[in-house]
């Protein structure tokens, strides 16, 4: 698995890992959608990867049995939407960010109904909080 910004050059199609990057371990895929991969990060801080090796992928990032992030990737392998469960943003938890825009002054936006349904499926299947 890759890491947050750890590929050599996504734009050039070089998915070799940079030395010293944060790495993730897959613990499975959602039974109803093999494009949804559940991963664990191997470091203390938990962040969703900036890039995906697979375009259009969805990663559910877990730490200590708890869902921390749900990240959607576009066709160019870049994170398009990230739903953050770890903290509030403008009073909203969980909240979503678009294209890594984590501006603390932007409004807190809750997940959409379809994102909420996916979150519920992931939590149930993987026994997450």
Coordinates of C-alpha atoms in Angstrom, one line a residue:
X1 CA 0.0 0.0 0.0
X2 CA 1.0 3.5 -0.6
X3 CA 1.3 6.5 1.7
X4 CA 0.3 10.1 1.9
X5 CA 2.1 11.7 -1.0
X6 CA 4.6 8.8 -1.0
X7 CA 4.6 8.0 -4.7
X8 CA 7.5 9.1 -6.7
X9 CA 5.4 10.8 -9.4
X10 CA 1.7 10.1 -9.8
X11 CA 1.4 12.5 -12.8
X12 CA 4.0 10.5 -14.7
X13 CA 2.6 7.1 -13.6
X14 CA 5.5 6.3 -11.3
X15 CA 3.9 4.6 -8.3
X16 CA 7.2 3.6 -6.7
X17 CA 7.2 4.5 -3.0
X18 CA 9.3 7.3 -1.7
X19 CA 11.7 6.2 1.0
X20 CA 10.4 7.1 4.5
X21 CA 6.8 7.6 3.5
X22 CA 3.8 6.6 5.8
X23 CA 2.6 3.2 4.7
X24 CA -0.8 1.5 5.0
X25 CA -1.9 -2.1 5.4
X26 CA -5.1 -3.4 3.8
X27 CA -7.4 -5.4 6.1
X28 CA -9.9 -6.2 3.4
X29 CA -12.5 -4.9 0.9
X30 CA -16.2 -4.3 1.4
X31 CA -18.1 -7.5 0.3
X32 CA -20.7 -5.5 -1.6
X33 CA -18.1 -3.2 -3.4
X34 CA -14.6 -4.4 -4.0
X35 CA -13.6 -0.8 -4.9
X36 CA -13.9 0.1 -1.1
X37 CA -10.7 -1.0 0.6
X38 CA -10.3 -0.8 4.4
X39 CA -6.8 0.1 5.5
X40 CA -4.7 0.7 8.7
X41 CA -1.9 3.2 8.8
X42 CA 1.4 2.1 10.4
X43 CA 2.1 5.4 12.3
X44 CA 0.8 7.4 15.2
X45 CA -1.0 10.2 13.2
X46 CA -3.8 8.9 11.0
X47 CA -4.4 10.6 7.7
X48 CA -5.9 9.3 4.5
X49 CA -3.5 8.8 1.6
X50 CA -3.3 11.8 -0.8
X51 CA -3.1 9.4 -3.8
X52 CA -4.4 6.0 -4.7
X53 CA -2.7 3.5 -6.8
X54 CA -6.1 2.7 -8.3
X55 CA -8.2 5.5 -9.9
X56 CA -11.7 5.9 -8.4
X57 CA -10.8 3.9 -5.3
X58 CA -12.4 4.5 -1.9
X59 CA -10.3 4.0 1.2
X60 CA -11.7 3.6 4.7
X61 CA -8.9 4.4 7.1
X62 CA -9.0 2.7 10.5
X63 CA -7.1 3.0 13.8
X64 CA -7.8 1.1 17.0
X65 CA -11.1 -0.3 15.7
X66 CA -12.4 3.1 14.8
X67 CA -13.2 4.6 11.4
X68 CA -11.0 7.8 11.1
X69 CA -11.4 8.7 7.4
X70 CA -13.3 7.8 4.3
X71 CA -11.5 9.0 1.2
X72 CA -12.7 9.0 -2.4
X73 CA -10.2 9.3 -5.3
X74 CA -10.7 10.7 -8.8
X75 CA -9.6 9.2 -12.1
X76 CA -6.1 10.9 -11.8
X77 CA -5.5 9.0 -8.5
X78 CA -5.8 12.2 -6.4
X79 CA -8.0 12.4 -3.2
X80 CA -11.3 14.1 -4.3
X81 CA -13.3 13.9 -1.1
X82 CA -12.3 13.1 2.5
X83 CA -14.7 12.5 5.3
X84 CA -13.0 13.1 8.7
X85 CA -14.4 11.4 11.8
X86 CA -11.5 12.3 14.1
X87 CA -12.5 15.9 15.0
X88 CA -15.1 18.6 14.5
X89 CA -14.9 21.2 11.8
X90 CA -17.0 24.3 12.4
X91 CA -19.2 22.2 14.8
X92 CA -19.7 19.4 12.3
X93 CA -18.5 15.8 13.0
X94 CA -18.1 13.9 10.8
X95 CA -17.4 16.4 8.1
X96 CA -16.2 16.3 4.5
X97 CA -13.4 18.1 2.7
X98 CA -13.0 18.4 -1.1
X99 CA -9.6 18.1 -2.9
X100 CA -7.6 18.3 0.4
X101 CA -9.0 21.8 1.2
X102 CA -8.8 21.8 5.0
X103 CA -9.2 25.5 5.4
X104 CA -10.2 26.0 9.0
X105 CA -12.5 28.9 8.0
X106 CA -14.5 26.9 5.4
X107 CA -17.9 25.7 6.6
X108 CA -18.3 22.3 8.1
X109 CA -20.1 20.1 5.6
X110 CA -21.7 16.8 6.7
X111 CA -21.5 13.6 4.6
X112 CA -24.1 13.1 1.9
X113 CA -26.9 10.5 2.4
X114 CA -25.0 8.1 0.1
X115 CA -21.8 8.6 2.0
X116 CA -23.7 8.0 5.3
X117 CA -25.0 4.7 3.8
X118 CA -21.5 3.6 2.8
X119 CA -20.2 4.5 6.3
X120 CA -22.8 2.4 7.9
X121 CA -22.0 -0.6 5.7
X122 CA -18.3 -0.3 6.4
X123 CA -18.7 0.0 10.2
X124 CA -21.1 -3.0 10.3
X125 CA -19.1 -5.3 8.1
X126 CA -15.7 -4.5 9.8
X127 CA -17.2 -4.1 13.3
X128 CA -15.9 -0.5 13.7
X129 CA -16.9 2.3 16.0

